[in-house]
């Protein structure tokens, strides 16, 4: 992969296109987790690809290409979100295109949508994209301990969203185990 990145840095457009193809699913998942709307996701990914192509020569260490690219993508997503904050939405737009996903995928995306944004992006990068805590800290330009705290709080929020409210007569245990991995 590093050879491909080096070729792209030196101007090989085929190598760059292959890099974008390899990373397109990861970009889609991250952008979808932040934006939710496929049209906005497409815009963010397209702008990210263009920015990566224009700024590839500024990448200092090829092994951090994916981290660098995801950081650019997150910035593009934040630009789109800030654009929407300027508008006043009087009516809710119905979600379209959710018919083709499994129930588990739908529930997971629904749960992610209810989690506060600072925790959502970290959960998405950690569990869906498989980034380590140190990589997430670099991508988001935050301290590792901040990432660990937000990851923990995100897990707690996910538990609250996933579990039904407890009643006094319930005999089921009131905890849920979220599988963790060391970062």
PDB file of C-alpha atoms in Angstrom:
ATOM      1  CA  UNK A   1       0.000   0.000   0.000  1.00  0.00           C
ATOM      2  CA  UNK A   2       2.857   2.414   0.786  1.00  0.00           C
ATOM      3  CA  UNK A   3       4.310   1.875  -2.676  1.00  0.00           C
ATOM      4  CA  UNK A   4       0.964   2.827  -4.178  1.00  0.00           C
ATOM      5  CA  UNK A   5       0.844   5.965  -2.028  1.00  0.00           C
ATOM      6  CA  UNK A   6       4.389   6.919  -3.023  1.00  0.00           C
ATOM      7  CA  UNK A   7       3.529   6.457  -6.707  1.00  0.00           C
ATOM      8  CA  UNK A   8       0.484   8.692  -6.254  1.00  0.00           C
ATOM      9  CA  UNK A   9       2.586  11.340  -4.492  1.00  0.00           C
ATOM     10  CA  UNK A  10       4.964  11.368  -7.449  1.00  0.00           C
ATOM     11  CA  UNK A  11       2.105  12.029  -9.840  1.00  0.00           C
ATOM     12  CA  UNK A  12       0.851   8.604 -10.918  1.00  0.00           C
ATOM     13  CA  UNK A  13      -2.864   9.258 -11.413  1.00  0.00           C
ATOM     14  CA  UNK A  14      -3.661   5.561 -11.850  1.00  0.00           C
ATOM     15  CA  UNK A  15      -2.131   4.863  -8.435  1.00  0.00           C
ATOM     16  CA  UNK A  16      -4.167   7.715  -6.941  1.00  0.00           C
ATOM     17  CA  UNK A  17      -7.387   6.372  -8.490  1.00  0.00           C
ATOM     18  CA  UNK A  18      -6.624   2.929  -7.109  1.00  0.00           C
ATOM     19  CA  UNK A  19      -6.031   4.436  -3.650  1.00  0.00           C
ATOM     20  CA  UNK A  20      -9.375   6.198  -3.790  1.00  0.00           C
ATOM     21  CA  UNK A  21     -11.067   2.998  -4.942  1.00  0.00           C
ATOM     22  CA  UNK A  22      -9.539   1.030  -2.058  1.00  0.00           C
ATOM     23  CA  UNK A  23     -10.632   3.661   0.473  1.00  0.00           C
ATOM     24  CA  UNK A  24     -14.015   4.598  -0.981  1.00  0.00           C
ATOM     25  CA  UNK A  25     -16.038   2.337   1.320  1.00  0.00           C
ATOM     26  CA  UNK A  26     -14.261   3.654   4.416  1.00  0.00           C
ATOM     27  CA  UNK A  27     -14.917   7.249   3.294  1.00  0.00           C
ATOM     28  CA  UNK A  28     -18.568   6.437   2.638  1.00  0.00           C
ATOM     29  CA  UNK A  29     -19.074   4.855   6.073  1.00  0.00           C
ATOM     30  CA  UNK A  30     -17.472   7.752   7.931  1.00  0.00           C
ATOM     31  CA  UNK A  31     -19.338  10.417   5.955  1.00  0.00           C
ATOM     32  CA  UNK A  32     -22.632   8.515   6.246  1.00  0.00           C
ATOM     33  CA  UNK A  33     -22.150   8.299  10.010  1.00  0.00           C
ATOM     34  CA  UNK A  34     -21.649  12.049  10.237  1.00  0.00           C
ATOM     35  CA  UNK A  35     -24.062  13.341   7.604  1.00  0.00           C
ATOM     36  CA  UNK A  36     -26.685  10.643   7.142  1.00  0.00           C
ATOM     37  CA  UNK A  37     -27.828  11.890   3.734  1.00  0.00           C
ATOM     38  CA  UNK A  38     -26.463  10.095   0.648  1.00  0.00           C
ATOM     39  CA  UNK A  39     -26.341  13.279  -1.445  1.00  0.00           C
ATOM     40  CA  UNK A  40     -24.305  15.074   1.210  1.00  0.00           C
ATOM     41  CA  UNK A  41     -22.092  12.007   1.609  1.00  0.00           C
ATOM     42  CA  UNK A  42     -21.400  12.020  -2.138  1.00  0.00           C
ATOM     43  CA  UNK A  43     -20.500  15.723  -2.006  1.00  0.00           C
ATOM     44  CA  UNK A  44     -18.188  15.219   0.977  1.00  0.00           C
ATOM     45  CA  UNK A  45     -16.442  12.232  -0.609  1.00  0.00           C
ATOM     46  CA  UNK A  46     -16.057  14.039  -3.928  1.00  0.00           C
ATOM     47  CA  UNK A  47     -14.582  17.127  -2.250  1.00  0.00           C
ATOM     48  CA  UNK A  48     -12.277  14.911  -0.200  1.00  0.00           C
ATOM     49  CA  UNK A  49     -10.967  13.143  -3.299  1.00  0.00           C
ATOM     50  CA  UNK A  50     -10.330  16.480  -4.999  1.00  0.00           C
ATOM     51  CA  UNK A  51      -8.566  17.912  -1.940  1.00  0.00           C
ATOM     52  CA  UNK A  52      -6.472  14.763  -1.541  1.00  0.00           C
ATOM     53  CA  UNK A  53      -5.426  14.945  -5.177  1.00  0.00           C
ATOM     54  CA  UNK A  54      -4.503  18.627  -4.913  1.00  0.00           C
ATOM     55  CA  UNK A  55      -2.703  18.323  -1.557  1.00  0.00           C
ATOM     56  CA  UNK A  56      -1.133  14.864  -1.839  1.00  0.00           C
ATOM     57  CA  UNK A  57       2.329  16.396  -2.071  1.00  0.00           C
ATOM     58  CA  UNK A  58       1.880  17.803   1.464  1.00  0.00           C
ATOM     59  CA  UNK A  59       1.549  14.312   2.996  1.00  0.00           C
ATOM     60  CA  UNK A  60       4.708  13.854   5.056  1.00  0.00           C
ATOM     61  CA  UNK A  61       4.475  10.157   5.939  1.00  0.00           C
ATOM     62  CA  UNK A  62       2.822   7.813   3.415  1.00  0.00           C
ATOM     63  CA  UNK A  63       1.896   5.315   6.148  1.00  0.00           C
ATOM     64  CA  UNK A  64      -0.547   7.903   7.546  1.00  0.00           C
ATOM     65  CA  UNK A  65      -2.369   8.358   4.250  1.00  0.00           C
ATOM     66  CA  UNK A  66      -5.691   6.930   5.451  1.00  0.00           C
ATOM     67  CA  UNK A  67      -5.589   8.977   8.656  1.00  0.00           C
ATOM     68  CA  UNK A  68      -4.825  12.118   6.632  1.00  0.00           C
ATOM     69  CA  UNK A  69      -7.595  11.368   4.134  1.00  0.00           C
ATOM     70  CA  UNK A  70     -10.202  10.705   6.868  1.00  0.00           C
ATOM     71  CA  UNK A  71      -9.239  13.983   8.571  1.00  0.00           C
ATOM     72  CA  UNK A  72      -9.894  15.820   5.294  1.00  0.00           C
ATOM     73  CA  UNK A  73     -13.214  13.971   4.958  1.00  0.00           C
ATOM     74  CA  UNK A  74     -14.298  14.934   8.467  1.00  0.00           C
ATOM     75  CA  UNK A  75     -13.469  18.569   7.717  1.00  0.00           C
ATOM     76  CA  UNK A  76     -15.565  18.382   4.539  1.00  0.00           C
ATOM     77  CA  UNK A  77     -18.457  16.852   6.504  1.00  0.00           C
ATOM     78  CA  UNK A  78     -18.179  19.606   9.105  1.00  0.00           C
ATOM     79  CA  UNK A  79     -18.355  22.231   6.340  1.00  0.00           C
ATOM     80  CA  UNK A  80     -21.560  20.666   5.044  1.00  0.00           C
ATOM     81  CA  UNK A  81     -23.046  20.481   8.544  1.00  0.00           C
ATOM     82  CA  UNK A  82     -22.206  24.114   9.252  1.00  0.00           C
ATOM     83  CA  UNK A  83     -23.880  25.047   5.972  1.00  0.00           C
ATOM     84  CA  UNK A  84     -27.093  23.322   7.107  1.00  0.00           C
ATOM     85  CA  UNK A  85     -27.037  25.048  10.488  1.00  0.00           C
ATOM     86  CA  UNK A  86     -27.673  28.326   8.665  1.00  0.00           C
ATOM     87  CA  UNK A  87     -31.056  27.064   7.462  1.00  0.00           C
ATOM     88  CA  UNK A  88     -34.289  26.808   9.418  1.00  0.00           C
ATOM     89  CA  UNK A  89     -35.971  23.504   8.616  1.00  0.00           C
ATOM     90  CA  UNK A  90     -39.714  23.846   9.080  1.00  0.00           C
ATOM     91  CA  UNK A  91     -40.598  20.279   8.193  1.00  0.00           C
ATOM     92  CA  UNK A  92     -38.762  17.039   8.566  1.00  0.00           C
ATOM     93  CA  UNK A  93     -37.660  15.390   5.342  1.00  0.00           C
ATOM     94  CA  UNK A  94     -38.495  11.667   5.287  1.00  0.00           C
ATOM     95  CA  UNK A  95     -35.597   9.242   5.089  1.00  0.00           C
ATOM     96  CA  UNK A  96     -35.495   7.310   1.831  1.00  0.00           C
ATOM     97  CA  UNK A  97     -33.360   4.348   0.900  1.00  0.00           C
ATOM     98  CA  UNK A  98     -33.443   2.449   4.174  1.00  0.00           C
ATOM     99  CA  UNK A  99     -35.480  -0.432   2.788  1.00  0.00           C
ATOM    100  CA  UNK A 100     -32.443  -2.365   1.532  1.00  0.00           C
ATOM    101  CA  UNK A 101     -30.554  -2.647   4.816  1.00  0.00           C
ATOM    102  CA  UNK A 102     -30.883  -5.472   7.310  1.00  0.00           C
ATOM    103  CA  UNK A 103     -32.695  -4.992  10.595  1.00  0.00           C
ATOM    104  CA  UNK A 104     -29.394  -5.101  12.499  1.00  0.00           C
ATOM    105  CA  UNK A 105     -27.857  -2.430  10.244  1.00  0.00           C
ATOM    106  CA  UNK A 106     -30.952  -0.286  10.583  1.00  0.00           C
ATOM    107  CA  UNK A 107     -30.964  -0.611  14.382  1.00  0.00           C
ATOM    108  CA  UNK A 108     -27.248   0.159  14.576  1.00  0.00           C
ATOM    109  CA  UNK A 109     -27.595   3.261  12.382  1.00  0.00           C
ATOM    110  CA  UNK A 110     -30.685   4.321  14.320  1.00  0.00           C
ATOM    111  CA  UNK A 111     -28.779   3.947  17.600  1.00  0.00           C
ATOM    112  CA  UNK A 112     -25.779   5.845  16.216  1.00  0.00           C
ATOM    113  CA  UNK A 113     -28.073   8.657  15.129  1.00  0.00           C
ATOM    114  CA  UNK A 114     -29.254   9.126  18.711  1.00  0.00           C
ATOM    115  CA  UNK A 115     -25.764   9.431  20.160  1.00  0.00           C
ATOM    116  CA  UNK A 116     -24.251  12.892  20.598  1.00  0.00           C
ATOM    117  CA  UNK A 117     -22.025  13.892  17.670  1.00  0.00           C
ATOM    118  CA  UNK A 118     -18.684  14.002  19.572  1.00  0.00           C
ATOM    119  CA  UNK A 119     -19.212  10.411  20.694  1.00  0.00           C
ATOM    120  CA  UNK A 120     -20.779   9.187  17.434  1.00  0.00           C
ATOM    121  CA  UNK A 121     -17.775   9.966  15.260  1.00  0.00           C
ATOM    122  CA  UNK A 122     -15.408   8.280  17.708  1.00  0.00           C
ATOM    123  CA  UNK A 123     -17.598   5.149  17.929  1.00  0.00           C
ATOM    124  CA  UNK A 124     -17.811   5.089  14.145  1.00  0.00           C
ATOM    125  CA  UNK A 125     -14.056   5.436  13.642  1.00  0.00           C
ATOM    126  CA  UNK A 126     -13.269   2.896  16.368  1.00  0.00           C
ATOM    127  CA  UNK A 127     -15.835   0.154  15.763  1.00  0.00           C
ATOM    128  CA  UNK A 128     -16.762   0.513  12.104  1.00  0.00           C
ATOM    129  CA  UNK A 129     -13.491   1.688  10.584  1.00  0.00           C
ATOM    130  CA  UNK A 130     -11.158  -0.069  13.036  1.00  0.00           C
ATOM    131  CA  UNK A 131      -8.910   2.887  13.833  1.00  0.00           C
ATOM    132  CA  UNK A 132      -6.841   2.708  17.031  1.00  0.00           C
ATOM    133  CA  UNK A 133      -7.301   5.322  19.754  1.00  0.00           C
ATOM    134  CA  UNK A 134      -3.992   6.966  18.850  1.00  0.00           C
ATOM    135  CA  UNK A 135      -5.061   7.240  15.195  1.00  0.00           C
ATOM    136  CA  UNK A 136      -8.436   8.708  16.129  1.00  0.00           C
ATOM    137  CA  UNK A 137      -6.651  11.240  18.338  1.00  0.00           C
ATOM    138  CA  UNK A 138      -4.508  12.254  15.375  1.00  0.00           C
ATOM    139  CA  UNK A 139      -7.449  12.395  12.949  1.00  0.00           C
ATOM    140  CA  UNK A 140      -9.563  14.554  15.253  1.00  0.00           C
ATOM    141  CA  UNK A 141      -6.592  16.504  16.613  1.00  0.00           C
ATOM    142  CA  UNK A 142      -7.499  15.594  20.194  1.00  0.00           C
ATOM    143  CA  UNK A 143      -5.661  14.161  23.176  1.00  0.00           C
ATOM    144  CA  UNK A 144      -5.686  10.333  23.528  1.00  0.00           C
ATOM    145  CA  UNK A 145      -7.308  10.622  26.950  1.00  0.00           C
ATOM    146  CA  UNK A 146     -10.094  12.749  25.460  1.00  0.00           C
ATOM    147  CA  UNK A 147     -10.709  10.021  22.878  1.00  0.00           C
ATOM    148  CA  UNK A 148     -10.783   7.347  25.603  1.00  0.00           C
ATOM    149  CA  UNK A 149     -13.246   9.408  27.658  1.00  0.00           C
ATOM    150  CA  UNK A 150     -15.512  10.082  24.686  1.00  0.00           C
ATOM    151  CA  UNK A 151     -15.343   6.431  23.641  1.00  0.00           C
ATOM    152  CA  UNK A 152     -16.395   5.395  27.141  1.00  0.00           C
ATOM    153  CA  UNK A 153     -19.188   7.969  27.270  1.00  0.00           C
ATOM    154  CA  UNK A 154     -20.319   6.966  23.797  1.00  0.00           C
ATOM    155  CA  UNK A 155     -20.520   3.342  24.920  1.00  0.00           C
ATOM    156  CA  UNK A 156     -22.555   4.407  27.950  1.00  0.00           C
ATOM    157  CA  UNK A 157     -24.892   6.433  25.756  1.00  0.00           C
ATOM    158  CA  UNK A 158     -25.219   3.475  23.371  1.00  0.00           C
ATOM    159  CA  UNK A 159     -26.193   1.241  26.285  1.00  0.00           C
ATOM    160  CA  UNK A 160     -28.851   3.729  27.376  1.00  0.00           C
ATOM    161  CA  UNK A 161     -30.228   3.986  23.849  1.00  0.00           C
ATOM    162  CA  UNK A 162     -30.152   0.255  23.241  1.00  0.00           C
ATOM    163  CA  UNK A 163     -31.639  -0.963  26.506  1.00  0.00           C
ATOM    164  CA  UNK A 164     -35.307  -0.367  27.268  1.00  0.00           C
ATOM    165  CA  UNK A 165     -36.109   1.598  30.435  1.00  0.00           C
ATOM    166  CA  UNK A 166     -35.922  -0.696  33.458  1.00  0.00           C
ATOM    167  CA  UNK A 167     -38.984  -1.440  35.496  1.00  0.00           C
ATOM    168  CA  UNK A 168     -38.934  -2.609  39.106  1.00  0.00           C
ATOM    169  CA  UNK A 169     -40.398  -6.027  38.196  1.00  0.00           C
ATOM    170  CA  UNK A 170     -37.785  -6.897  35.564  1.00  0.00           C
ATOM    171  CA  UNK A 171     -35.737  -9.970  36.369  1.00  0.00           C
ATOM    172  CA  UNK A 172     -33.287  -9.554  33.500  1.00  0.00           C
ATOM    173  CA  UNK A 173     -29.845  -8.124  34.266  1.00  0.00           C
ATOM    174  CA  UNK A 174     -29.647  -4.403  33.620  1.00  0.00           C
ATOM    175  CA  UNK A 175     -26.242  -4.410  31.907  1.00  0.00           C
ATOM    176  CA  UNK A 176     -25.137  -4.993  28.370  1.00  0.00           C
ATOM    177  CA  UNK A 177     -21.669  -5.939  27.288  1.00  0.00           C
ATOM    178  CA  UNK A 178     -20.164  -4.027  24.405  1.00  0.00           C
ATOM    179  CA  UNK A 179     -17.167  -5.830  23.043  1.00  0.00           C
ATOM    180  CA  UNK A 180     -14.069  -3.676  23.394  1.00  0.00           C
ATOM    181  CA  UNK A 181     -10.663  -3.937  21.845  1.00  0.00           C
ATOM    182  CA  UNK A 182      -7.409  -2.387  22.880  1.00  0.00           C
ATOM    183  CA  UNK A 183      -6.278   0.646  20.895  1.00  0.00           C
TER     184      UNK A 183
END
